Coordinates of C-alpha atoms in Angstrom, one line a residue:
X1 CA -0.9 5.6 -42.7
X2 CA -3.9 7.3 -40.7
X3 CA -3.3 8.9 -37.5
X4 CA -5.6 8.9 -35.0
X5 CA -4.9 11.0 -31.9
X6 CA -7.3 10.4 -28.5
X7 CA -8.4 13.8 -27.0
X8 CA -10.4 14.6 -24.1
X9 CA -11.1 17.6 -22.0
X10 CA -8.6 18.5 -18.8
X11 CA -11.4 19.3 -17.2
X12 CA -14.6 16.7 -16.5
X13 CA -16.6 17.5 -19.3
X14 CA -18.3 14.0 -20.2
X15 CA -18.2 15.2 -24.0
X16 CA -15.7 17.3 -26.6
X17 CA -18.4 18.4 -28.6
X18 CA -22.5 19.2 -28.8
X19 CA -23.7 19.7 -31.9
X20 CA -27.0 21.7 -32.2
X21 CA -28.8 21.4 -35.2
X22 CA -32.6 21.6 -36.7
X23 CA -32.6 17.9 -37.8
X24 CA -35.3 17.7 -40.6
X25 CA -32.8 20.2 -42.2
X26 CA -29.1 18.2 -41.5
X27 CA -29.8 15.2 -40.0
X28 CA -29.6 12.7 -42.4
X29 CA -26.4 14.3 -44.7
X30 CA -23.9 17.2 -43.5
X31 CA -24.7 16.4 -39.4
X32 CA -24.4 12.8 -39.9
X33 CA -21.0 12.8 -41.9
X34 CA -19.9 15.5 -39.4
X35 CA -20.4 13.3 -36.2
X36 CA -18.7 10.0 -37.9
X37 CA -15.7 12.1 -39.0
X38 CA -15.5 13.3 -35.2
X39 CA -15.7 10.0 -34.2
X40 CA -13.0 9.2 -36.7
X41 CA -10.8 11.7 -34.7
X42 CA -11.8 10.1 -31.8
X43 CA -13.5 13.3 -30.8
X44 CA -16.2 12.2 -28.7
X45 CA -19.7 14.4 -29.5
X46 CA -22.9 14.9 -28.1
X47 CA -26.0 14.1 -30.9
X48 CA -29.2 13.7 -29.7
X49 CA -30.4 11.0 -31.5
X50 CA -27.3 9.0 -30.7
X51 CA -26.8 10.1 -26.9
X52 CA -30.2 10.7 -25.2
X53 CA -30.9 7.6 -22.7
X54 CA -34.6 5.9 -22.5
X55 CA -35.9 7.2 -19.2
X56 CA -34.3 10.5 -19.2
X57 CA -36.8 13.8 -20.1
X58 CA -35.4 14.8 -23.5
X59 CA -35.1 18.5 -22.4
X60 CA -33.1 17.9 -18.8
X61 CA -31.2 15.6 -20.8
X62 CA -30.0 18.1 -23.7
X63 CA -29.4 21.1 -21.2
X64 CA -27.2 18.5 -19.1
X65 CA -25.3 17.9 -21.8
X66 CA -24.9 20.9 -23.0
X67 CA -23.1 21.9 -19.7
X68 CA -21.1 18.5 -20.0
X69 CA -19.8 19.2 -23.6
X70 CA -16.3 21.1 -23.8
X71 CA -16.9 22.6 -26.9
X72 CA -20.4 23.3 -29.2
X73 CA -21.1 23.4 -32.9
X74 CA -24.3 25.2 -34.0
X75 CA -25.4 24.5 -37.5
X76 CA -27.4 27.2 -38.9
X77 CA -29.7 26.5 -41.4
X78 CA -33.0 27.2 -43.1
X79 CA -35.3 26.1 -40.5
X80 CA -33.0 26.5 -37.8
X81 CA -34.8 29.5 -35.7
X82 CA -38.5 27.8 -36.7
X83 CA -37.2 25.4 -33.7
X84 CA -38.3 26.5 -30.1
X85 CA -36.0 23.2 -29.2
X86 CA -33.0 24.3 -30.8
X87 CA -33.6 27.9 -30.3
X88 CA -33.8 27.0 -26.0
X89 CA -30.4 25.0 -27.5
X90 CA -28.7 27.7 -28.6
X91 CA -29.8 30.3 -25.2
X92 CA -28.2 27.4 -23.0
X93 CA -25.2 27.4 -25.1
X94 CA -24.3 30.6 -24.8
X95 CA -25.3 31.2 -21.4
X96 CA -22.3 28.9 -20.8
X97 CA -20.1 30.0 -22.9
X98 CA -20.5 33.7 -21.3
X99 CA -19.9 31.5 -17.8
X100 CA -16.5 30.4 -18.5
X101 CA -13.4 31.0 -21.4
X102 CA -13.3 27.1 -21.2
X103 CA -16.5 26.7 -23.5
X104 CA -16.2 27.2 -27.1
X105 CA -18.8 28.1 -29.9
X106 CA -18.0 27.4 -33.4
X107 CA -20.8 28.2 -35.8
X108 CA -21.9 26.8 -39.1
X109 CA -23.6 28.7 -41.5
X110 CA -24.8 25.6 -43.9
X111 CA -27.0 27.3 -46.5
X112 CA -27.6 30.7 -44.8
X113 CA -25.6 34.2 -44.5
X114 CA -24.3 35.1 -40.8
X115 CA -26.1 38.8 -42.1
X116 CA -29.2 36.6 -42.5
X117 CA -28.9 34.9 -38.6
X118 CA -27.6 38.1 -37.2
X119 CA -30.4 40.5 -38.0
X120 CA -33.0 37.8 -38.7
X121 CA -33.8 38.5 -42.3
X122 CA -33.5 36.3 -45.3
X123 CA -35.0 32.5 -44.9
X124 CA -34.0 33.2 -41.3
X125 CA -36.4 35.6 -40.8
X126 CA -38.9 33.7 -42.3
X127 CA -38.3 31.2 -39.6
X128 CA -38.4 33.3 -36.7
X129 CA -41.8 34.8 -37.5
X130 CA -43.8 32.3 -36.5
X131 CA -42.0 33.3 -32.9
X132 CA -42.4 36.6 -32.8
X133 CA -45.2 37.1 -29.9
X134 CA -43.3 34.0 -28.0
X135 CA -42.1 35.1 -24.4
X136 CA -38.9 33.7 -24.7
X137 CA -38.7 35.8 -28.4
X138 CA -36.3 38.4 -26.6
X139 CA -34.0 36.0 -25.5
X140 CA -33.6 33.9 -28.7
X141 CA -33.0 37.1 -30.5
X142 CA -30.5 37.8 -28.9
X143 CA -28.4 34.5 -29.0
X144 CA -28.9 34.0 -32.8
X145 CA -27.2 37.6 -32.7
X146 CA -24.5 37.0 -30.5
X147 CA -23.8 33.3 -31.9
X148 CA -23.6 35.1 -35.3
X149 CA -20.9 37.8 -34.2
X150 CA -18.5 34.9 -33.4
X151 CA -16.3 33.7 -35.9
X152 CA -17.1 30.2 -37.6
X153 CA -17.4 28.4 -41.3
X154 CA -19.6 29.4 -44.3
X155 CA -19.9 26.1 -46.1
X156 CA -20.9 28.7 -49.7
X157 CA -17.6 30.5 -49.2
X158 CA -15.0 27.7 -48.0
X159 CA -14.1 25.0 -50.0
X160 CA -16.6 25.9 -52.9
X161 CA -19.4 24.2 -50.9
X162 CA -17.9 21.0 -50.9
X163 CA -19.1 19.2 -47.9
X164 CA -16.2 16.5 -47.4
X165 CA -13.5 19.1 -47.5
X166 CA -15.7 21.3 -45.4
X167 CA -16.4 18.8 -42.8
X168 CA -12.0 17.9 -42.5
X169 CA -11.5 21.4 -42.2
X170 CA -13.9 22.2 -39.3
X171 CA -12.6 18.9 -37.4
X172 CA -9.1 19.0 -37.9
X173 CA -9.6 23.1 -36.7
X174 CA -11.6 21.6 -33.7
X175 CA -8.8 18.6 -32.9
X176 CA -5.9 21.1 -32.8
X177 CA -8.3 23.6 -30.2
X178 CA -8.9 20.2 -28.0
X179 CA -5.3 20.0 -27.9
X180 CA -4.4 23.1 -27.4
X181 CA -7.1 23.2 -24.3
X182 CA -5.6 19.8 -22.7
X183 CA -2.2 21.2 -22.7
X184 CA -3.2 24.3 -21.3
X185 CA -4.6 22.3 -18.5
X186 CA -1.6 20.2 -17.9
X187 CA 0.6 23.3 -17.2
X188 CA -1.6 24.8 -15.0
X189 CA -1.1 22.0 -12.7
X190 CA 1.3 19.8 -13.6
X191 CA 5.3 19.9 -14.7
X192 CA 4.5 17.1 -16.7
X193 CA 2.5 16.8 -19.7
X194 CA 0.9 13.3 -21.0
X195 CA -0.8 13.1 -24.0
X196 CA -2.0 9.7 -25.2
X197 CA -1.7 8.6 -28.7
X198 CA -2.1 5.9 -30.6
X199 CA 0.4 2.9 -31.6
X200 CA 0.0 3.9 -35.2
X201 CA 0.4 7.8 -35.0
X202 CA 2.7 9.3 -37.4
X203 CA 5.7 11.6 -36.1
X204 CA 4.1 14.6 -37.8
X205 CA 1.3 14.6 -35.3
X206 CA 3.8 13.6 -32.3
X207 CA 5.6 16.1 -33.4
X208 CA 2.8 18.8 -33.6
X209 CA 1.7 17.8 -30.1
X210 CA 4.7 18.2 -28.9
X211 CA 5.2 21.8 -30.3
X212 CA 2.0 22.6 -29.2
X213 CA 2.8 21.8 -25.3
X214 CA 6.9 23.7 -26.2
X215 CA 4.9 27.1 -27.4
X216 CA 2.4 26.7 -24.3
X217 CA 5.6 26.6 -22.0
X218 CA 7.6 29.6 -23.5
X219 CA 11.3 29.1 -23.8
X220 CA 12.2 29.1 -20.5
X221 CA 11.7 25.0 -20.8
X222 CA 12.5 23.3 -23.5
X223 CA 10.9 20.0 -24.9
X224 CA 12.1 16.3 -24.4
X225 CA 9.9 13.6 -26.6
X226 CA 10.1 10.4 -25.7
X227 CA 7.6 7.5 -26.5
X228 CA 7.3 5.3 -23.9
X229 CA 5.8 1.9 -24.8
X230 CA 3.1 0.1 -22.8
X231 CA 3.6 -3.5 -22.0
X232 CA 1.8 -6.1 -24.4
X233 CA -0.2 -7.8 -21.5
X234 CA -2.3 -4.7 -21.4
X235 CA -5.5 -4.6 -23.1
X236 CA -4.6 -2.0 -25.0
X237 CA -1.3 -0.9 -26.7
X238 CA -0.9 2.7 -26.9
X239 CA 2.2 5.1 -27.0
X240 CA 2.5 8.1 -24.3
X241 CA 4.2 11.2 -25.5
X242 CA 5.7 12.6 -22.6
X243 CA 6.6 16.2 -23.1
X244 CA 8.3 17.1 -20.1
X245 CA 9.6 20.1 -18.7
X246 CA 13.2 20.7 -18.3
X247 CA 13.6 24.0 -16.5
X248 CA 17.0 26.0 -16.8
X249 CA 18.4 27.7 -14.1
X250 CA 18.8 31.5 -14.6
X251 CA 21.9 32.6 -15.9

């Protein structure tokens, strides 16, 4: 039986994820099965072809949402850095993620080397060139090189290159961080910890979630699941795990 686990930010971030990408290059395969198999997780993500609104100028729109998003995966391919777009993408993106600990990069290296993004060689480089006399050249330099240093996925060294597996991978990483983030948040200002999940979850992921809010605690509490059952007149039916906290008095 699937499980499928609702996450959102503790925080109001309007979106989990942004996904930054050079479309001619992604678009239309790895990007596109990447954002359904978010959605799948119920991992609500930023794609501009799917989010922008009619009306709205397409570059207040993006940086907007870019502050909005909790977390941000950068794909890095070929023609990535040929993009001014996703190149003033990327420089907002890290500008935020230097602002607070609460915004997350994960980068993608689809079919180049982090080497390749890092010092701007390779197909990279190739890309770049064309910016080279641009006065915002600096600045992009320098976040392709910092968005390189951070840990992420090669899609030719994980998996053998096989996309689907790839793809699970990155979002079941990315569901586990969402969760770890919203119970992090709870503690901070609440005793009690709620985490919605759906009528069909299994008890691994209950379970999981639950372990997740016991570690975040330390053992001075200990953990008390319980699934407390919505009425049916509701329009939706979902289960609450409530992990709450049962302090012990000091010995």
């Amino acid at each position: 039986m699937t499980s499928s686990t609702t996450l959102s930010t503790h925080k109001n971030f309007t979106y989990d994820v942004f996904i930054s990408f050079r479309g001619d290059d992604t678009r239309k395969n790895f990007v596109d099965h990447l954002y359904f198999a978010l959605q799948r997780k119920n991992i609500l993500a930023y794609k501009d072809d799917e989010r922008i609104k009619k009306g709205k100028k397409i570059i207040d729109e993006l940086l907007k949402s870019i502050e909005d998003s909790r977390f941000y995966i950068i794909v890095f391919s070929k023609n990535y850095a040929s993009s001014s777009w996703c190149l003033d993408e990327l420089v907002k993106i890290m500008e935020c993620q230097r602002t607070t600990h609460e915004h997350v990069v994960y980068p993608i290296f689809y079919d180049v080397e982090p080497f390749e993004v890092r010092k701007l060689t390779g197909v990279v480089g190739k890309s770049f060139a064309k910016h080279k006399k641009h006065v915002s050249a600096r600045k992009w330099r320098e976040a392709l090189r910092e968005a390189a240093e951070l840990a992420g996925w090669e899609l030719k060294n994980n998996f053998d290159g096989h996309e689907a597996e790839f793809i699970q991978n990155v979002v079941d990483n990315i569901s586990i961080d969402l969760c770890n983030s919203n119970v992090d948040g709870k503690l901070k200002s609440n005793s009690d910890i709620h985490v919605n999940v759906m009528k069909k979850t299994g008890g691994g992921v209950k379970e999981t979630l639950a372990r997740v809010g016991f570690d975040r605690i330390g053992k001075s509490f200990v953990k008390n699941v319980r699934i407390v059952q919505k009425p049916k007149s509701e329009s939706y039916q979902n289960s609450v795990i409530e992990l709450t906290r049962i302090q012990h008095e000091k010995k």
